Structure formats: structure tokens, C-alpha cells
CSV table of C-alpha atoms and ligand atoms in Angstrom, one decimal:
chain,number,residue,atom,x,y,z
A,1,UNK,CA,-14.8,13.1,-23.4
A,2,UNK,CA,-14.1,16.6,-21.6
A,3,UNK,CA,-11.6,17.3,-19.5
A,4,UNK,CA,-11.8,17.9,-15.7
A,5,UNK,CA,-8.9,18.6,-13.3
A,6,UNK,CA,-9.4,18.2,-9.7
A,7,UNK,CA,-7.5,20.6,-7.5
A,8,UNK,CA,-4.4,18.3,-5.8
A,9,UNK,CA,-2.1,20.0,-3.5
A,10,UNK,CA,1.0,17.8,-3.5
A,11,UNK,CA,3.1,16.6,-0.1
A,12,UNK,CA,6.2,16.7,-1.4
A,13,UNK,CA,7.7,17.0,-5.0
A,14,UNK,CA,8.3,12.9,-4.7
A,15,UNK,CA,4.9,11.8,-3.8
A,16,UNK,CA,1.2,12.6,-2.0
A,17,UNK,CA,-1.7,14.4,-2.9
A,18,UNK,CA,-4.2,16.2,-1.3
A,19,UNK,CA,-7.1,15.9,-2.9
A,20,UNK,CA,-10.2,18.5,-2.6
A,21,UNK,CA,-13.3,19.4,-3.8
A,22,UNK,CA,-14.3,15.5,-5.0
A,23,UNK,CA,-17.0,14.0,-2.5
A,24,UNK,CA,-16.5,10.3,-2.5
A,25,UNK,CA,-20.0,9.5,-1.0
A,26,UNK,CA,-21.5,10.7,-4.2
A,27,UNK,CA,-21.3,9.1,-7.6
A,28,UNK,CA,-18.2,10.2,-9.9
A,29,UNK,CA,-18.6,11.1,-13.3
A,30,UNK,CA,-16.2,9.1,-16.1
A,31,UNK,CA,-14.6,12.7,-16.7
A,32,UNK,CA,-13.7,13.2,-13.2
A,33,UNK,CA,-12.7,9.4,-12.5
A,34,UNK,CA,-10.3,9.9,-15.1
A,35,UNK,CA,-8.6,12.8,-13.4
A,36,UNK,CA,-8.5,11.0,-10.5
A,37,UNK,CA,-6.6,8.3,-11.5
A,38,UNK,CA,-4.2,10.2,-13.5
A,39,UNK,CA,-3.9,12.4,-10.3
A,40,UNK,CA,-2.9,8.9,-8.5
A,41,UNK,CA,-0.5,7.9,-11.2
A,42,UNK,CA,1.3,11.2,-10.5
A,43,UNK,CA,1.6,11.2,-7.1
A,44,UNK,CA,1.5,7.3,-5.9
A,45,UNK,CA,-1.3,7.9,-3.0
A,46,UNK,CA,-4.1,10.5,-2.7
A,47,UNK,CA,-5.7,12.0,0.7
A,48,UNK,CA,-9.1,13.1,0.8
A,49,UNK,CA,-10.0,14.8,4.0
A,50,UNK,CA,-13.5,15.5,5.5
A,51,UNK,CA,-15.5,12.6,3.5
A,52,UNK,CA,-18.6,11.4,5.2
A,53,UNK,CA,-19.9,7.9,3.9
A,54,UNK,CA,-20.9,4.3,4.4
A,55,UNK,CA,-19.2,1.2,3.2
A,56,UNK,CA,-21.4,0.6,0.4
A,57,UNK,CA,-19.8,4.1,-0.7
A,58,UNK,CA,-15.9,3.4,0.2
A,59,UNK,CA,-16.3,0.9,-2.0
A,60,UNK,CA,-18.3,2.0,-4.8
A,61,UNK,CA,-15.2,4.8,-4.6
A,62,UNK,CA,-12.4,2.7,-4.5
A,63,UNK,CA,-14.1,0.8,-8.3
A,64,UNK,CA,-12.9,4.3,-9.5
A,65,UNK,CA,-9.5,3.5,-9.4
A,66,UNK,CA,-9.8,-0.8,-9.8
A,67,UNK,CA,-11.6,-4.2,-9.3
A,68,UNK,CA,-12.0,-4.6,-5.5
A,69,UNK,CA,-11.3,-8.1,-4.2
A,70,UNK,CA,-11.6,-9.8,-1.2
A,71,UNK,CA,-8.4,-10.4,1.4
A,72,UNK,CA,-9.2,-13.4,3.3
A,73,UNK,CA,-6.6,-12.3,6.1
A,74,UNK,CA,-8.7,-9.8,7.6
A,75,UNK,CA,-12.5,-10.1,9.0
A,76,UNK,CA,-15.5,-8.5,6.4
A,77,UNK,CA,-17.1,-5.5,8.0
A,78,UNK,CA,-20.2,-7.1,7.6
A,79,UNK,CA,-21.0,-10.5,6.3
A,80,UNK,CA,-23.3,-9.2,2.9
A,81,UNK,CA,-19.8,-6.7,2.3
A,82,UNK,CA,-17.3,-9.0,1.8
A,83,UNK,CA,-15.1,-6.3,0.0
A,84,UNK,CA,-14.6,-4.3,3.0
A,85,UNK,CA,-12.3,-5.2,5.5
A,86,UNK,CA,-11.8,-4.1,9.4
A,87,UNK,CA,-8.4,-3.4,10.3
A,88,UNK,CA,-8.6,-2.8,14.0
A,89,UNK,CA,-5.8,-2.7,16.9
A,90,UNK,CA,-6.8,-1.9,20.6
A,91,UNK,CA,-3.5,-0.2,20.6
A,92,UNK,CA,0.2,-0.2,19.3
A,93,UNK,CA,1.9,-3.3,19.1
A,94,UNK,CA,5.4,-3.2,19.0
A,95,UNK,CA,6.8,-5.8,16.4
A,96,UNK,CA,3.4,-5.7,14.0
A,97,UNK,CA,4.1,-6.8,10.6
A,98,UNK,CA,2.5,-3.5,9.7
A,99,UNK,CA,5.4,-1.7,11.2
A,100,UNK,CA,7.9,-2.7,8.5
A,101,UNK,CA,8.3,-1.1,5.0
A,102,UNK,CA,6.1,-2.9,2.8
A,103,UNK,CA,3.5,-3.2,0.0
A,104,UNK,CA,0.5,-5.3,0.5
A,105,UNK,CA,0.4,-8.9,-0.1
A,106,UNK,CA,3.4,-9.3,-2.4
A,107,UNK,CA,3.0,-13.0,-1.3
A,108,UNK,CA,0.6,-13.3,-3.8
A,109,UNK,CA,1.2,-13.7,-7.8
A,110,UNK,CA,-1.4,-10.8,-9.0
A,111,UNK,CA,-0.4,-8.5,-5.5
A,112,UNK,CA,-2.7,-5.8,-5.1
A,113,UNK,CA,-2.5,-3.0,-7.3
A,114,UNK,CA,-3.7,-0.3,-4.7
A,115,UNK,CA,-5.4,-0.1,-0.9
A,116,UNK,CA,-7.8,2.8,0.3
A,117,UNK,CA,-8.0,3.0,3.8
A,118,UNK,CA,-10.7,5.1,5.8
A,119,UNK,CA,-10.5,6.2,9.3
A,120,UNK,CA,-13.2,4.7,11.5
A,121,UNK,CA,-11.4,5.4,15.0
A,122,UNK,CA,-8.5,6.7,15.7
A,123,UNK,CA,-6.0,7.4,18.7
A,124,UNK,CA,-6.3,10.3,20.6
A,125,UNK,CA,-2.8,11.1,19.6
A,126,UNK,CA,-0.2,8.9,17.0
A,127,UNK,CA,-1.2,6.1,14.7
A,128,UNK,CA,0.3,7.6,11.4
A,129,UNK,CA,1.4,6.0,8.7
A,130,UNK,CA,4.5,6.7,6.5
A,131,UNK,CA,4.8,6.4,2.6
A,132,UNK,CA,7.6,5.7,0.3
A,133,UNK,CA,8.4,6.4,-2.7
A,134,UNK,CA,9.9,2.6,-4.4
A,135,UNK,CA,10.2,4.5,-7.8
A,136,UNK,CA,12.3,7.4,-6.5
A,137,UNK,CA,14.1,5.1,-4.7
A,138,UNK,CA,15.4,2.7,-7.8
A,139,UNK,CA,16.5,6.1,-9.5
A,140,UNK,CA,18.5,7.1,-6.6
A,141,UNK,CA,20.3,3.8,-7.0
A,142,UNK,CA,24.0,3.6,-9.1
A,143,UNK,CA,23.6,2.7,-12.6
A,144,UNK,CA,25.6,-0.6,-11.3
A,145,UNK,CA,23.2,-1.3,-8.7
A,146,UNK,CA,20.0,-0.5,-10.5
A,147,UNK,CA,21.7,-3.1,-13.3
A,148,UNK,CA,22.1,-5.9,-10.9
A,149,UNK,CA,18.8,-5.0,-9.3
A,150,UNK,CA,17.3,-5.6,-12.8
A,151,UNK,CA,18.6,-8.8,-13.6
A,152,UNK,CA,17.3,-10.4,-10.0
A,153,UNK,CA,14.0,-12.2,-8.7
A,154,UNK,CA,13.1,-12.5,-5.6
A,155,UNK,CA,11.0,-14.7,-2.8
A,156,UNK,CA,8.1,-13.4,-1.2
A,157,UNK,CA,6.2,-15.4,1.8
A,158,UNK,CA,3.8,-14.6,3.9
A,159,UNK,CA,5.3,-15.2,6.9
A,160,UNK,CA,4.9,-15.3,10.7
A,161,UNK,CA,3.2,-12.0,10.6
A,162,UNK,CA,0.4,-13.0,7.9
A,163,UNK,CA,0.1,-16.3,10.1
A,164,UNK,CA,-1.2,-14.9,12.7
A,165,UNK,CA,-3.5,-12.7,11.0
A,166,UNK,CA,-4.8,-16.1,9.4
A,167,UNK,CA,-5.0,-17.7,12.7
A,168,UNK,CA,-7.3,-15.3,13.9
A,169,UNK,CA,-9.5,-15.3,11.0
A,170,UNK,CA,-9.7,-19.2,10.5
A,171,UNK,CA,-7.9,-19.4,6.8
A,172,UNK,CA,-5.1,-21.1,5.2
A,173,UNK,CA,-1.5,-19.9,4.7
A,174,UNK,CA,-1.1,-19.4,0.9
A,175,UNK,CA,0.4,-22.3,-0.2
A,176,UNK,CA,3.6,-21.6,-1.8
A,177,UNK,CA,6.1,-19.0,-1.9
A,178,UNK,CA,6.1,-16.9,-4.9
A,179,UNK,CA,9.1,-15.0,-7.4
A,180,UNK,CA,8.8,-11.7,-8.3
A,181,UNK,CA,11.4,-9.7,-10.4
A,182,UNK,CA,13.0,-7.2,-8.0
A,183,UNK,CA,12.5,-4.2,-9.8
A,184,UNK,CA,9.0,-4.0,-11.8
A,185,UNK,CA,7.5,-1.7,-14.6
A,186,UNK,CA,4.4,0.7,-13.8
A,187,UNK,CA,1.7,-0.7,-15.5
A,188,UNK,CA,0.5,2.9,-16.0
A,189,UNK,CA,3.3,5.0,-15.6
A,190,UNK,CA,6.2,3.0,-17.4
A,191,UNK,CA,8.2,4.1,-14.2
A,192,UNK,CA,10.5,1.4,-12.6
A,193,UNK,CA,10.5,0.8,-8.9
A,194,UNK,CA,12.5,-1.8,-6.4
A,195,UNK,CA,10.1,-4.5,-5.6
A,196,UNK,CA,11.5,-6.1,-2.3
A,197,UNK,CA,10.3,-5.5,1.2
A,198,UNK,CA,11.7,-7.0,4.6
A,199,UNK,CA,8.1,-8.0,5.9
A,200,UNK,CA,7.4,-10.7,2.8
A,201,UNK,CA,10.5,-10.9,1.1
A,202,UNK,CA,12.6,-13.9,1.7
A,203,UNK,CA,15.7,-14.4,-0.5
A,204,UNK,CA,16.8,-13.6,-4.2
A,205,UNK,CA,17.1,-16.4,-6.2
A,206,UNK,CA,20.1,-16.0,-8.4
A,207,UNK,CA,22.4,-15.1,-5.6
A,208,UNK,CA,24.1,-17.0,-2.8
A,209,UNK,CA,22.2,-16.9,0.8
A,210,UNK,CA,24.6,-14.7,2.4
A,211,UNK,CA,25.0,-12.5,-0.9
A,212,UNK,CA,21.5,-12.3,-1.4
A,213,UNK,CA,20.9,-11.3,2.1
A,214,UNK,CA,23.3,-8.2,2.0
A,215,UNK,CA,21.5,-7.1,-1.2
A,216,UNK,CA,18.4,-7.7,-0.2
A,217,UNK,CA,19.1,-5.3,2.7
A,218,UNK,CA,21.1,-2.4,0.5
A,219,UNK,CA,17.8,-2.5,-1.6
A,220,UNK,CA,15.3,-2.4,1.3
A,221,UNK,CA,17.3,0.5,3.3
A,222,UNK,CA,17.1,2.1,0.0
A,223,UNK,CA,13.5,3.1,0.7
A,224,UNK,CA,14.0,4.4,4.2
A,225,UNK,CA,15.8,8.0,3.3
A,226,UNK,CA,13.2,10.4,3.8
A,227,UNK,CA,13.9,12.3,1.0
A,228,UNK,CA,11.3,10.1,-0.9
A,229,UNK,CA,8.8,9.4,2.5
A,230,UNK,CA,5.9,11.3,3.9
A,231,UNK,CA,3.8,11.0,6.9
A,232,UNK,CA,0.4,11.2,7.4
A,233,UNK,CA,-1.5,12.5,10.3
A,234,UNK,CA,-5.1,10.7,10.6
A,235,UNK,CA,-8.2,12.7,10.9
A,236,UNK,CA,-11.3,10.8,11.5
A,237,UNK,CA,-12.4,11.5,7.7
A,238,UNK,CA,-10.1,10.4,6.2
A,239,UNK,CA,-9.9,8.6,2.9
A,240,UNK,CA,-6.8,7.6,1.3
A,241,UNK,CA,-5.5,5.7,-1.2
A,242,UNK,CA,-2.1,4.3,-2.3
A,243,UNK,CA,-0.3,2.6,-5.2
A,244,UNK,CA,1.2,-0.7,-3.9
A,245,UNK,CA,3.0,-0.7,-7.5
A,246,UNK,CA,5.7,2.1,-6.4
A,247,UNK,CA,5.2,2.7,-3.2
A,248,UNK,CA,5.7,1.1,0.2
A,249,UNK,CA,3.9,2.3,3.5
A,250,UNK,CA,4.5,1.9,7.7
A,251,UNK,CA,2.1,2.0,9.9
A,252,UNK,CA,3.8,3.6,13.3
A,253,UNK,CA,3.3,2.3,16.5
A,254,UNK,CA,3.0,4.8,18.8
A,255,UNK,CA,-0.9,4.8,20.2
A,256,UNK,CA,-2.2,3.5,23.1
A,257,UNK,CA,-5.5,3.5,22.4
A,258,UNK,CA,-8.1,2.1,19.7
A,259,UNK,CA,-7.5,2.5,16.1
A,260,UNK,CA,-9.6,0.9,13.2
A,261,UNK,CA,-9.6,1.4,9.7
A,262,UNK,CA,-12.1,0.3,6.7
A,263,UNK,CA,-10.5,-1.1,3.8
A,264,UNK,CA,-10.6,-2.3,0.3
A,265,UNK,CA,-7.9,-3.8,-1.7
A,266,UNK,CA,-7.5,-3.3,-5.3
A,267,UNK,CA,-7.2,-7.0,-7.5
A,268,UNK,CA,-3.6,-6.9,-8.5
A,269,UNK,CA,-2.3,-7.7,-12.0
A,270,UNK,CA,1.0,-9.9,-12.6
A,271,UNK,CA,4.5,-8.3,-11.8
A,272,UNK,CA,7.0,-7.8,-14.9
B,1,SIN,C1,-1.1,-1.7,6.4
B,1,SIN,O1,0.1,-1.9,6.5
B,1,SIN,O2,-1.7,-2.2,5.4
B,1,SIN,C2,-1.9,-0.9,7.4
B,1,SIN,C3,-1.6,0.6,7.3
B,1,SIN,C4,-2.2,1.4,8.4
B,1,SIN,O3,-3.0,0.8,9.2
B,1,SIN,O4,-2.0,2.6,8.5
């Protein structure tokens, strides 16, 4: 197999890439598939600017980079696509779940590997979302800390937030909460990253409540320094695509206006 590079600007030296000259409408050869991934791997979560496509293409571009699946908690955009989801708000709602560092669905014992979002509509003005970095993060972290960090497992539950999203859709909770380890190796990368997020994650196991609590929060509040965060600024156009392995996002509410997104969720693979 040849090689192909794709021309990626990066965000910052931590994470994000801009991504150009790849039209995701079209069909991507193996060669350039392969650059695109390793392109992910490197910088956690690509942008592609100015793409022009249907569903059927978003996700026919997002089997580049995984196995799509279906996420019961939000509504198909239509009934024969069940693999891609409507994320819609008629404006910013102060105290979403979405609004809280977090990767996807770490409720779940395979969580999602990776989301792509595309813009559909967007505010006039706000609606940006913010990405950290969870592998940067952990190597920030004291040799003590990242230790003790290694040695834990945490809860994670869906929660009031993912409640209502399945009361509006008609589905069951997931049933039982699930343990992940609290830091987790990259599948493709090798690099270890805190896994623990204040929207799902409820307690670590091997500590007391009240213990666990206060480490639980030194870990979280580890990924808010914005030496490892960017933010993104939504242009309708936009495709982009982010690691849920090592990095956590926020969506910010600031809009007052519609703001909908198309999305696909990449089947996760067990945490270790
Ligand atoms: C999410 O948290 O999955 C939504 C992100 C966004 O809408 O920007």
C-alpha cells in the first residue's frame, strides 16, 4: 500500500486538527483512510470545514474511522437511517448534561470509541463546543497521583441527564451501573488517559464515599486547565470527529436560537 498524507493544520500542540483537501461526500480510498485515522490518533479530533453531503454520506464517512452503532437515546434522522442521530436544541439550556466535561456514553461497557458530529443549523452567534485533552491531562498529574489513579475503578451511570433524554425518546435506562478503571490504555496509541467524568461518573470503588468524592473531583478538575482544551467555532459545514478514548468535550450554552447536529457514534470496544 502507498502512502498518502493529508494536509492537517493542528489547533494546538496538545490536540485538533484541521483537516483539508479530503471531500467526505466522496468515496475514500484505503491509502487515504489510513492517513486519516493515523491523523486522528495524533491529534484526538479532526475538523473538516466546507463539506457538502447527505446522511447516507456522513455515515459512509464516519465507517472510515469505525463500526457505526445505533444510540437509542436520541431520535434517527429518518426511520430507514437508524445510524444517524438528530441532536437538536431550540436554544441553550442552562444545566444540559451536555454542558459538563465528558466523553460519550461511558455508562456503557464497550463506550463509544469516537462521535462525528455535522452541523445542520446553527445559532446565529455561540453554540461551540470545547475539547480536552484526558491523555495530556493524566501526564500532567504527580507520579503519586497518576499511581493511585492507576490502581482505581470507577462507577459510571447514566443519570438524571440521560433519563430525560430516554423519556423523550420512549427507551429504557440501561440497567445497571457499570466499572471502568480510571485511567485506560489507547487502544491505538498505547497513550494513557484519566477516564472519569462528572456527568456519568458516580463513585470509585476502592475508596471511602467521602474519599472517593474528593478524588474523583482532583481528577475531573484535572481536565479543565486550558492548556490541554480548544474551542471550536461551528460553521454550517462542518464535520468533525473526536476520540472519546482521550478526550472529553462541552458543549457551551450560550445560544438563543436553534442548533442541530447530525451524528454517528462509533461502537466502542472494552475499557482496560
Ligand atoms: C455532546 O456532548 O455529545 C454534544 C456536543 C455538541 O453538541 O457540541
Amino acid at each position: 500500500m502507498g502512502t498518502v498524507s493529508v494536509d492537517v493544520t493542528p489547533i494546538s500542540p496538545v490536540l485538533g486538527g484541521i483537516v483539508r483537501g479530503v471531500d467526505l461526500s466522496k468515496p475514500i480510498d484505503e491509502n487515504t483512510a489510513s492517513a486519516l485515522r493515523d491523523a486522528w490518533h495524533r491529534h484526538g479530533v479532526l475538523f473538516f470545514r466546507d463539506q457538502v453531503m447527505t446522511d447516507d454520506q456522513q455515515l459512509a464517512a464516519a465507517t472510515v474511522f469505525g463500526s457505526p452503532e445505533e444510540f437509542r437515546f436520541s431520535p434517527p434522522v429518518r426511520d430507514d437511517l437508524p445510524l444517524v442521530h438528530i441532536i437538536h436544541e431550540e436554544g441553550a439550556r442552562r444545566g444540559a448534561g451536555v454542558a459538563i466535561w465528558h466523553s460519550d456514553a461511558t455508562w456503557m461497557e464497550k463506550p463509544p470509541i469516537g462521535t462525528m458530529l455535522r452541523a445542520i443549523r446553527l445559532p446565529s452567534d455561540g453554540g461551540d463546543t470545547c475539547f480536552s485533552h484526558a491523555g495530556a491531562a493524566y501526564d500532567e498529574m504527580s507520579a503519586p497521583l497518576r499511581a493511585l489513579a492507576g490502581r482505581l475503578t470507577a462507577v459510571h451511570e447514566g443519570g438524571p441527564h440521560l433519563a430525560r433524554s430516554a423519556g423523550m425518546v420512549g427507551v429504557e435506562m440501561p440497567e445497571r451501573p457499570i466499572s471502568h478503571p480510571v485511567v485506560r490504555t489507547h487502544t491505538a496509541t498505547g497513550r494513557r488517559c484519566l477516564f472519569v467524568n462528572r456527568l456519568f461518573t458516580s463513585r470509585i470503588n476502592e475508596l471511602a464515599e467521602e474519599e472517593g468524592r474528593a478524588v474523583l473531583g482532583l481528577f475531573c478538575d484535572q481536565l479543565r486547565a486550558p492548556d490541554f482544551q480548544i474551542r471550536w467555532k461551528w460553521r454550517l459545514g462542518d464535520v468533525v470527529l473526536w476520540d472519546n478514548r482521550c478526550l472529553q468535550h462541552y458543549a457551551v450554552q450560550d445560544y438563543g436560537s436553534p442548533r442541530t447536529m447530525h451524528r454517528v457514534t462509533l461502537a466502542g470496544e472494552p475499557v482496560s
